[in-house]
mmCIF file of C-alpha atoms in Angstrom:
data_model
loop_
_atom_site.group_PDB
_atom_site.id
_atom_site.type_symbol
_atom_site.label_atom_id
_atom_site.label_comp_id
_atom_site.label_asym_id
_atom_site.label_seq_id
_atom_site.Cartn_x
_atom_site.Cartn_y
_atom_site.Cartn_z
ATOM 1 C CA MET A 1030 -12.969 -72.184 7.066
ATOM 2 C CA ALA A 1031 -12.359 -70.349 3.918
ATOM 3 C CA SER A 1032 -11.926 -73.799 2.365
ATOM 4 C CA LEU A 1033 -15.305 -74.478 3.710
ATOM 5 C CA CYS A 1034 -17.111 -71.294 2.704
ATOM 6 C CA SER A 1035 -15.436 -71.966 -0.795
ATOM 7 C CA MET A 1036 -17.342 -75.171 -1.455
ATOM 8 C CA LEU A 1037 -20.794 -73.408 -0.642
ATOM 9 C CA PRO A 1038 -22.776 -70.548 -2.146
ATOM 10 C CA GLU A 1039 -22.287 -67.196 -1.216
ATOM 11 C CA LEU A 1040 -25.394 -67.194 0.707
ATOM 12 C CA LEU A 1041 -24.822 -69.543 3.505
ATOM 13 C CA CYS A 1042 -21.231 -67.476 4.153
ATOM 14 C CA LYS A 1043 -22.554 -64.244 4.339
ATOM 15 C CA PHE A 1044 -25.854 -63.297 6.081
ATOM 16 C CA PRO A 1045 -27.771 -61.642 3.620
ATOM 17 C CA ALA A 1046 -27.899 -57.764 5.255
ATOM 18 C CA ILE A 1047 -29.949 -55.443 4.404
ATOM 19 C CA ASP A 1048 -27.807 -52.983 1.187
ATOM 20 C CA ASP A 1049 -26.421 -50.350 2.491
ATOM 21 C CA THR A 1050 -28.305 -47.593 1.158
ATOM 22 C CA THR A 1051 -31.967 -49.105 1.626
ATOM 23 C CA ILE A 1052 -30.282 -48.522 5.363
ATOM 24 C CA ARG A 1053 -29.605 -44.932 4.681
ATOM 25 C CA THR A 1054 -32.610 -43.968 3.184
ATOM 26 C CA ALA A 1055 -34.890 -45.922 6.951
ATOM 27 C CA ARG A 1056 -32.362 -43.631 9.159
ATOM 28 C CA LYS A 1057 -32.601 -40.625 7.436
ATOM 29 C CA THR A 1058 -36.480 -41.030 7.090
ATOM 30 C CA ILE A 1059 -36.426 -42.107 11.182
ATOM 31 C CA ASP A 1060 -34.215 -39.311 11.465
ATOM 32 C CA ASP A 1061 -35.960 -36.688 9.918
ATOM 33 C CA GLY A 1062 -39.390 -38.029 11.393
ATOM 34 C CA PHE A 1063 -38.228 -37.470 14.266
ATOM 35 C CA LYS A 1064 -35.975 -33.991 14.064
ATOM 36 C CA GLY A 1065 -39.550 -32.940 12.182
ATOM 37 C CA PHE A 1066 -41.883 -34.306 15.438
ATOM 38 C CA VAL A 1067 -38.706 -31.215 17.313
ATOM 39 C CA ARG A 1068 -39.172 -28.668 15.284
ATOM 40 C CA ALA A 1069 -43.687 -28.849 15.262
ATOM 41 C CA TYR A 1070 -43.890 -30.058 19.177
ATOM 42 C CA GLY A 1071 -40.762 -29.019 20.681
ATOM 43 C CA ASN A 1072 -42.295 -25.374 22.470
ATOM 44 C CA ALA A 1073 -45.531 -27.345 24.239
ATOM 45 C CA ILE A 1074 -43.469 -29.890 25.363
ATOM 46 C CA ASP A 1075 -40.737 -27.063 26.723
ATOM 47 C CA SER A 1076 -43.798 -25.342 28.600
ATOM 48 C CA LEU A 1077 -44.491 -29.025 30.100
ATOM 49 C CA VAL A 1078 -41.693 -29.319 31.860
ATOM 50 C CA GLN A 1079 -41.154 -26.785 32.763
ATOM 51 C CA PRO A 1080 -42.655 -26.651 35.871
ATOM 52 C CA LEU A 1081 -40.112 -29.289 36.506
ATOM 53 C CA GLN A 1082 -37.552 -26.474 36.385
ATOM 54 C CA TRP A 1083 -38.955 -24.248 38.552
ATOM 55 C CA PHE A 1084 -38.935 -27.058 41.267
ATOM 56 C CA LEU A 1085 -35.075 -28.091 40.809
ATOM 57 C CA ASN A 1086 -34.466 -24.693 41.214
ATOM 58 C CA PHE A 1087 -36.172 -24.042 43.981
ATOM 59 C CA LEU A 1088 -35.017 -27.811 45.169
ATOM 60 C CA GLU A 1089 -31.142 -26.181 45.055
ATOM 61 C CA GLY A 1090 -31.568 -23.164 45.832
ATOM 62 C CA VAL A 1091 -33.470 -24.917 49.243
ATOM 63 C CA PHE A 1092 -30.410 -27.200 49.135
ATOM 64 C CA VAL A 1093 -27.410 -24.473 49.157
ATOM 65 C CA ASN A 1094 -28.319 -21.704 50.154
ATOM 66 C CA THR A 1095 -29.109 -23.031 53.817
ATOM 67 C CA PRO A 1096 -26.584 -22.411 56.184
ATOM 68 C CA TRP A 1097 -25.105 -26.543 56.037
ATOM 69 C CA ILE A 1098 -26.045 -26.883 60.151
ATOM 70 C CA ILE A 1099 -29.252 -26.356 59.166
ATOM 71 C CA ILE A 1100 -29.159 -28.716 56.339
ATOM 72 C CA LEU A 1101 -27.142 -31.178 58.056
ATOM 73 C CA ALA A 1102 -28.820 -31.629 61.046
ATOM 74 C CA ALA A 1103 -31.675 -32.235 59.236
ATOM 75 C CA MET A 1104 -30.445 -34.745 57.245
ATOM 76 C CA VAL A 1105 -29.680 -36.892 60.861
ATOM 77 C CA ALA A 1106 -32.848 -36.200 62.309
ATOM 78 C CA VAL A 1107 -34.532 -37.781 58.809
ATOM 79 C CA VAL A 1108 -31.877 -40.828 58.275
ATOM 80 C CA TYR A 1109 -32.248 -41.352 62.798
ATOM 81 C CA ALA A 1110 -36.029 -41.457 61.562
ATOM 82 C CA GLY A 1111 -35.980 -43.668 58.847
ATOM 83 C CA SER A 1112 -33.407 -46.517 60.270
ATOM 84 C CA ARG A 1113 -33.582 -45.684 64.046
ATOM 85 C CA ASN A 1114 -30.231 -47.046 64.090
ATOM 86 C CA MET A 1115 -27.527 -44.447 65.575
ATOM 87 C CA ARG A 1116 -24.919 -46.868 63.970
ATOM 88 C CA ILE A 1117 -25.851 -44.695 60.435
ATOM 89 C CA THR A 1118 -26.964 -41.619 62.021
ATOM 90 C CA ILE A 1119 -23.892 -40.968 63.505
ATOM 91 C CA GLY A 1120 -22.466 -42.580 59.671
ATOM 92 C CA THR A 1121 -23.512 -40.140 57.809
ATOM 93 C CA ALA A 1122 -23.135 -37.555 60.229
ATOM 94 C CA LEU A 1123 -19.500 -37.659 59.585
ATOM 95 C CA ALA A 1124 -19.251 -38.825 56.029
ATOM 96 C CA MET A 1125 -21.319 -35.395 55.017
ATOM 97 C CA ALA A 1126 -19.079 -33.567 57.367
ATOM 98 C CA ALA A 1127 -15.569 -35.531 55.504
ATOM 99 C CA ILE A 1128 -17.583 -34.347 51.565
ATOM 100 C CA GLY A 1129 -17.733 -30.561 53.756
ATOM 101 C CA LEU A 1130 -14.206 -30.259 54.776
ATOM 102 C CA VAL A 1131 -12.859 -31.671 51.384
ATOM 103 C CA GLY A 1132 -14.586 -28.760 49.801
ATOM 104 C CA LEU A 1133 -17.364 -30.063 47.976
ATOM 105 C CA TRP A 1134 -20.560 -28.869 49.935
ATOM 106 C CA ASN A 1135 -22.971 -27.031 47.731
ATOM 107 C CA ASP A 1136 -22.041 -29.964 44.685
ATOM 108 C CA THR A 1137 -23.246 -32.321 46.519
ATOM 109 C CA MET A 1138 -26.313 -30.862 47.426
ATOM 110 C CA ILE A 1139 -27.292 -29.506 44.198
ATOM 111 C CA THR A 1140 -26.311 -33.487 42.797
ATOM 112 C CA LEU A 1141 -29.083 -34.222 46.129
ATOM 113 C CA ALA A 1142 -31.666 -31.862 44.717
ATOM 114 C CA MET A 1143 -31.868 -33.873 41.428
ATOM 115 C CA VAL A 1144 -31.767 -37.376 42.854
ATOM 116 C CA THR A 1145 -34.804 -35.713 45.383
ATOM 117 C CA VAL A 1146 -35.972 -34.668 42.288
ATOM 118 C CA CYS A 1147 -35.557 -37.728 40.214
ATOM 119 C CA THR A 1148 -37.270 -39.742 43.024
ATOM 120 C CA LEU A 1149 -39.613 -38.334 43.997
ATOM 121 C CA ILE A 1150 -40.635 -38.644 39.935
ATOM 122 C CA SER A 1151 -39.882 -41.366 39.999
ATOM 123 C CA ILE A 1152 -42.424 -42.726 42.303
ATOM 124 C CA LEU A 1153 -45.159 -40.393 41.126
ATOM 125 C CA ILE A 1154 -45.007 -42.417 37.865
ATOM 126 C CA GLY A 1155 -43.778 -46.250 39.056
ATOM 127 C CA ILE A 1156 -46.085 -46.798 41.612
ATOM 128 C CA PRO A 1157 -49.604 -46.084 39.990
ATOM 129 C CA ILE A 1158 -47.724 -48.338 36.851
ATOM 130 C CA GLY A 1159 -46.663 -51.042 39.255
ATOM 131 C CA ILE A 1160 -50.757 -50.963 40.715
ATOM 132 C CA VAL A 1161 -51.844 -51.423 37.551
ATOM 133 C CA MET A 1162 -49.952 -53.853 36.415
ATOM 134 C CA ALA A 1163 -50.900 -55.714 39.275
ATOM 135 C CA ARG A 1164 -54.044 -55.540 39.274
ATOM 136 C CA SER A 1165 -53.996 -56.666 34.529
ATOM 137 C CA ASP A 1166 -52.124 -59.836 33.481
ATOM 138 C CA ARG A 1167 -52.449 -57.877 29.999
ATOM 139 C CA ALA A 1168 -51.314 -54.323 31.293
ATOM 140 C CA GLN A 1169 -47.648 -56.301 32.854
ATOM 141 C CA GLY A 1170 -47.416 -58.312 29.686
ATOM 142 C CA ILE A 1171 -46.906 -55.266 28.236
ATOM 143 C CA VAL A 1172 -45.076 -53.666 30.306
ATOM 144 C CA ASN A 1173 -42.936 -55.467 30.731
ATOM 145 C CA PRO A 1174 -41.368 -55.681 27.764
ATOM 146 C CA ILE A 1175 -40.434 -51.974 27.689
ATOM 147 C CA LEU A 1176 -39.179 -51.981 31.319
ATOM 148 C CA ASP A 1177 -36.752 -54.801 29.644
ATOM 149 C CA VAL A 1178 -35.366 -52.504 26.747
ATOM 150 C CA MET A 1179 -35.225 -49.593 29.229
ATOM 151 C CA GLN A 1180 -33.760 -51.822 31.787
ATOM 152 C CA THR A 1181 -30.979 -53.103 29.102
ATOM 153 C CA MET A 1182 -30.701 -49.999 26.941
ATOM 154 C CA PRO A 1183 -26.986 -48.592 27.448
ATOM 155 C CA SER A 1184 -27.593 -45.201 29.789
ATOM 156 C CA PHE A 1185 -25.560 -42.875 26.942
ATOM 157 C CA VAL A 1186 -28.281 -43.953 24.613
ATOM 158 C CA TYR A 1187 -31.184 -42.193 26.962
ATOM 159 C CA LEU A 1188 -29.339 -39.248 26.376
ATOM 160 C CA ILE A 1189 -29.740 -39.076 22.126
ATOM 161 C CA PRO A 1190 -33.945 -38.647 21.919
ATOM 162 C CA VAL A 1191 -33.665 -36.105 25.174
ATOM 163 C CA VAL A 1192 -31.492 -34.045 24.132
ATOM 164 C CA MET A 1193 -32.635 -33.435 20.780
ATOM 165 C CA ILE A 1194 -35.869 -32.767 21.858
ATOM 166 C CA PHE A 1195 -34.871 -30.307 25.087
ATOM 167 C CA GLY A 1196 -31.107 -29.388 23.784
ATOM 168 C CA ILE A 1197 -29.297 -29.758 26.785
ATOM 169 C CA GLY A 1198 -29.957 -28.451 30.244
ATOM 170 C CA LYS A 1199 -30.800 -29.751 33.624
ATOM 171 C CA VAL A 1200 -34.153 -30.534 32.403
ATOM 172 C CA PRO A 1201 -32.860 -33.288 29.835
ATOM 173 C CA GLY A 1202 -30.858 -34.668 32.401
ATOM 174 C CA LEU A 1203 -33.662 -35.153 34.753
ATOM 175 C CA ILE A 1204 -35.548 -37.049 32.766
ATOM 176 C CA ALA A 1205 -32.597 -39.375 31.325
ATOM 177 C CA VAL A 1206 -32.283 -40.170 34.889
ATOM 178 C CA VAL A 1207 -36.025 -40.515 35.267
ATOM 179 C CA ILE A 1208 -36.015 -43.016 32.257
ATOM 180 C CA TYR A 1209 -33.221 -44.795 33.504
ATOM 181 C CA ALA A 1210 -33.826 -45.132 37.027
ATOM 182 C CA VAL A 1211 -38.310 -45.683 37.368
ATOM 183 C CA PRO A 1212 -38.581 -49.016 35.864
ATOM 184 C CA PRO A 1213 -36.905 -50.817 39.406
ATOM 185 C CA MET A 1214 -40.304 -48.879 41.095
ATOM 186 C CA ILE A 1215 -42.194 -50.474 38.928
ATOM 187 C CA ARG A 1216 -41.490 -53.946 38.897
ATOM 188 C CA LEU A 1217 -40.540 -54.020 42.768
ATOM 189 C CA THR A 1218 -44.389 -51.908 43.079
ATOM 190 C CA ASN A 1219 -46.057 -54.935 41.061
ATOM 191 C CA LEU A 1220 -43.269 -57.726 43.119
ATOM 192 C CA GLY A 1221 -44.757 -56.876 46.175
ATOM 193 C CA ILE A 1222 -49.165 -56.475 45.452
ATOM 194 C CA ARG A 1223 -49.104 -59.172 43.457
ATOM 195 C CA LEU A 1224 -47.476 -61.082 46.600
ATOM 196 C CA VAL A 1225 -50.260 -60.708 48.998
ATOM 197 C CA ASP A 1226 -51.635 -63.055 50.782
ATOM 198 C CA LYS A 1227 -54.523 -64.626 49.069
ATOM 199 C CA GLU A 1228 -56.014 -65.431 52.688
ATOM 200 C CA VAL A 1229 -55.900 -61.702 53.531
ATOM 201 C CA LEU A 1230 -58.287 -60.914 49.933
ATOM 202 C CA GLU A 1231 -60.575 -62.877 50.699
ATOM 203 C CA ALA A 1232 -60.398 -62.161 53.965
ATOM 204 C CA ALA A 1233 -60.645 -58.663 53.399
ATOM 205 C CA ASP A 1234 -63.182 -59.499 50.318
ATOM 206 C CA ALA A 1235 -65.567 -61.048 53.222
ATOM 207 C CA PHE A 1236 -65.925 -58.126 55.308
ATOM 208 C CA GLY A 1237 -67.481 -56.617 52.159
ATOM 209 C CA SER A 1238 -63.918 -54.300 51.151
ATOM 210 C CA SER A 1239 -64.182 -52.586 47.012
ATOM 211 C CA GLY A 1240 -61.480 -52.984 45.242
ATOM 212 C CA TRP A 1241 -60.064 -49.549 45.750
ATOM 213 C CA GLN A 1242 -60.582 -50.093 49.755
ATOM 214 C CA LYS A 1243 -58.512 -53.616 49.178
ATOM 215 C CA LEU A 1244 -55.895 -52.053 47.751
ATOM 216 C CA LYS A 1245 -55.756 -48.340 50.083
ATOM 217 C CA ASN A 1246 -56.111 -50.752 53.484
ATOM 218 C CA VAL A 1247 -54.263 -54.184 52.736
ATOM 219 C CA GLN A 1248 -52.752 -54.491 49.346
ATOM 220 C CA MET A 1249 -50.513 -51.195 49.808
ATOM 221 C CA PRO A 1250 -50.096 -51.238 53.606
ATOM 222 C CA LEU A 1251 -48.514 -55.192 52.902
ATOM 223 C CA ALA A 1252 -46.559 -54.905 49.812
ATOM 224 C CA LEU A 1253 -45.040 -51.587 51.401
ATOM 225 C CA PRO A 1254 -41.955 -53.228 52.959
ATOM 226 C CA THR A 1255 -40.840 -54.630 48.180
ATOM 227 C CA ILE A 1256 -41.594 -50.756 47.669
ATOM 228 C CA MET A 1257 -39.193 -49.554 49.532
ATOM 229 C CA ALA A 1258 -36.873 -52.174 48.105
ATOM 230 C CA GLY A 1259 -37.922 -50.572 45.195
ATOM 231 C CA ILE A 1260 -36.938 -46.718 46.078
ATOM 232 C CA ASN A 1261 -34.344 -48.551 47.460
ATOM 233 C CA GLN A 1262 -32.828 -49.691 43.606
ATOM 234 C CA THR A 1263 -34.635 -46.601 42.598
ATOM 235 C CA ILE A 1264 -32.181 -43.466 44.338
ATOM 236 C CA MET A 1265 -29.115 -45.791 44.075
ATOM 237 C CA MET A 1266 -29.596 -45.799 39.651
ATOM 238 C CA SER A 1267 -30.238 -42.697 40.213
ATOM 239 C CA LEU A 1268 -26.795 -41.273 41.499
ATOM 240 C CA ALA A 1269 -25.113 -44.167 39.066
ATOM 241 C CA MET A 1270 -27.512 -41.846 36.177
ATOM 242 C CA VAL A 1271 -25.823 -38.512 37.796
ATOM 243 C CA VAL A 1272 -22.324 -39.129 36.005
ATOM 244 C CA VAL A 1273 -23.534 -39.980 32.580
ATOM 245 C CA ALA A 1274 -26.046 -37.012 32.526
ATOM 246 C CA SER A 1275 -23.411 -34.485 34.011
ATOM 247 C CA MET A 1276 -22.406 -35.076 30.037
ATOM 248 C CA ILE A 1277 -25.906 -33.131 28.842
ATOM 249 C CA GLY A 1278 -25.063 -29.763 31.634
ATOM 250 C CA VAL A 1279 -26.706 -31.505 34.888
ATOM 251 C CA GLY A 1280 -24.038 -29.882 37.926
ATOM 252 C CA GLY A 1281 -22.550 -31.047 41.432
ATOM 253 C CA LEU A 1282 -20.399 -33.981 41.471
ATOM 254 C CA GLY A 1283 -21.480 -36.012 38.484
ATOM 255 C CA ARG A 1284 -19.540 -32.517 36.069
ATOM 256 C CA ASN A 1285 -16.916 -32.559 38.314
ATOM 257 C CA VAL A 1286 -16.198 -36.652 38.218
ATOM 258 C CA LEU A 1287 -16.437 -35.683 33.870
ATOM 259 C CA GLN A 1288 -14.248 -33.164 34.470
ATOM 260 C CA ALA A 1289 -11.441 -35.548 35.963
ATOM 261 C CA ILE A 1290 -11.899 -37.775 33.525
ATOM 262 C CA ASN A 1291 -11.382 -35.438 30.899
ATOM 263 C CA ASN A 1292 -8.412 -34.095 32.565
ATOM 264 C CA GLN A 1293 -6.699 -37.207 34.000
ATOM 265 C CA PHE A 1294 -7.130 -35.334 37.900
ATOM 266 C CA PHE A 1295 -6.704 -38.318 39.911
ATOM 267 C CA THR A 1296 -7.908 -37.162 43.627
ATOM 268 C CA VAL A 1297 -10.963 -34.126 41.833
ATOM 269 C CA GLY A 1298 -11.999 -37.975 40.582
ATOM 270 C CA PHE A 1299 -11.380 -39.604 44.219
ATOM 271 C CA LEU A 1300 -13.184 -37.336 46.075
ATOM 272 C CA ASN A 1301 -16.025 -36.687 43.925
ATOM 273 C CA GLY A 1302 -16.711 -40.489 43.990
ATOM 274 C CA PHE A 1303 -16.638 -40.528 47.385
ATOM 275 C CA SER A 1304 -18.615 -38.043 47.596
ATOM 276 C CA LEU A 1305 -21.718 -40.851 45.500
ATOM 277 C CA VAL A 1306 -20.594 -43.432 46.913
ATOM 278 C CA ALA A 1307 -20.892 -41.766 50.748
ATOM 279 C CA ILE A 1308 -24.634 -40.598 50.026
ATOM 280 C CA ALA A 1309 -25.254 -43.675 47.753
ATOM 281 C CA ILE A 1310 -24.475 -45.385 51.350
ATOM 282 C CA ILE A 1311 -26.590 -43.384 53.163
ATOM 283 C CA PHE A 1312 -29.703 -43.292 51.043
ATOM 284 C CA ASP A 1313 -28.825 -47.247 50.679
ATOM 285 C CA ARG A 1314 -28.957 -47.942 54.366
ATOM 286 C CA THR A 1315 -31.827 -45.905 55.460
ATOM 287 C CA SER A 1316 -33.884 -47.284 53.286
ATOM 288 C CA GLN A 1317 -33.300 -51.040 53.732
ATOM 289 C CA ALA A 1318 -33.053 -49.835 58.343
ATOM 290 C CA PHE A 1319 -36.464 -48.765 56.928
ATOM 291 C CA GLY A 1320 -37.557 -51.156 55.339
ATOM 292 C CA ARG A 1321 -37.166 -53.875 57.800
ATOM 293 C CA ARG A 1322 -39.158 -52.140 60.508
ATOM 294 C CA LEU A 1323 -41.211 -52.143 57.985
ATOM 295 C CA GLN A 1324 -41.829 -55.418 57.528
ATOM 296 C CA LYS A 1325 -41.452 -56.359 61.668
ATOM 297 C CA HIS A 1326 -44.581 -54.069 62.202
ATOM 298 C CA SER A 1327 -46.412 -55.846 59.624
ATOM 299 C CA GLU A 1328 -46.063 -59.839 60.265
ATOM 300 C CA VAL A 1329 -46.688 -58.345 63.661
ATOM 301 C CA ILE A 1330 -49.661 -56.985 62.358
ATOM 302 C CA HIS A 1331 -50.670 -59.535 60.187
ATOM 303 C CA GLY A 1332 -48.886 -62.112 61.312
#
């Protein structure tokens, strides 16, 4: 290869990269502009997201300060109501009991509060955007590339702008988790609505349904199983991102895993990892079972 390059012009052997001075100047201009934006609007942005801090602190307080037996009973009741499966319900009770026995109950409650808030925010953001995408090919063409970037960007990269704007703390971690976890919610909402049978929509048109009535009474109910799959994926991605977000001040199990990595504590890392896996399995099995029930119900009504 060396002899071949020696025979060809330098332009063909060495990629014509932009010179370092131009790149440094461009980087400095962008970084300075972003820092200037943060200095100018940082306080306003902090005030805007303050309700998230209050809600997260409130939910953490409820989960951590409520007696464990009440939280466990509530979780078991929710899991049974969603899944109607005794194996999943008993497995939930045993897994949460095991987490409590190894002394990770409070950290698990903090993580549950974070995942709950992130999931709720992702649903509130994702469903409306998914509906807009489903109703407009142009909107889908604009949003899809953005979602591609959000899903392929390394998760650590999200932390840089978030920390620059908000600093270290729970809210920056929450925002980073939402950015990472919301794309499946948007995509599957869009997909679910687009997959609704055209004949059903034509029947709704024949009965004189407006666009809002079709969305509310036909498309959303039929798309609900797919939307539930989106919620499932959002929860899984939130749990995956919690460990990364612990680098900027998010507490709970993620922080313990990070400390275990830094100090090479195998047992601590394993126990906290087991707790995260247990929560993930509980959410996954419950939401999947609930989605299957919705699917059967939909088939009975519209089959």
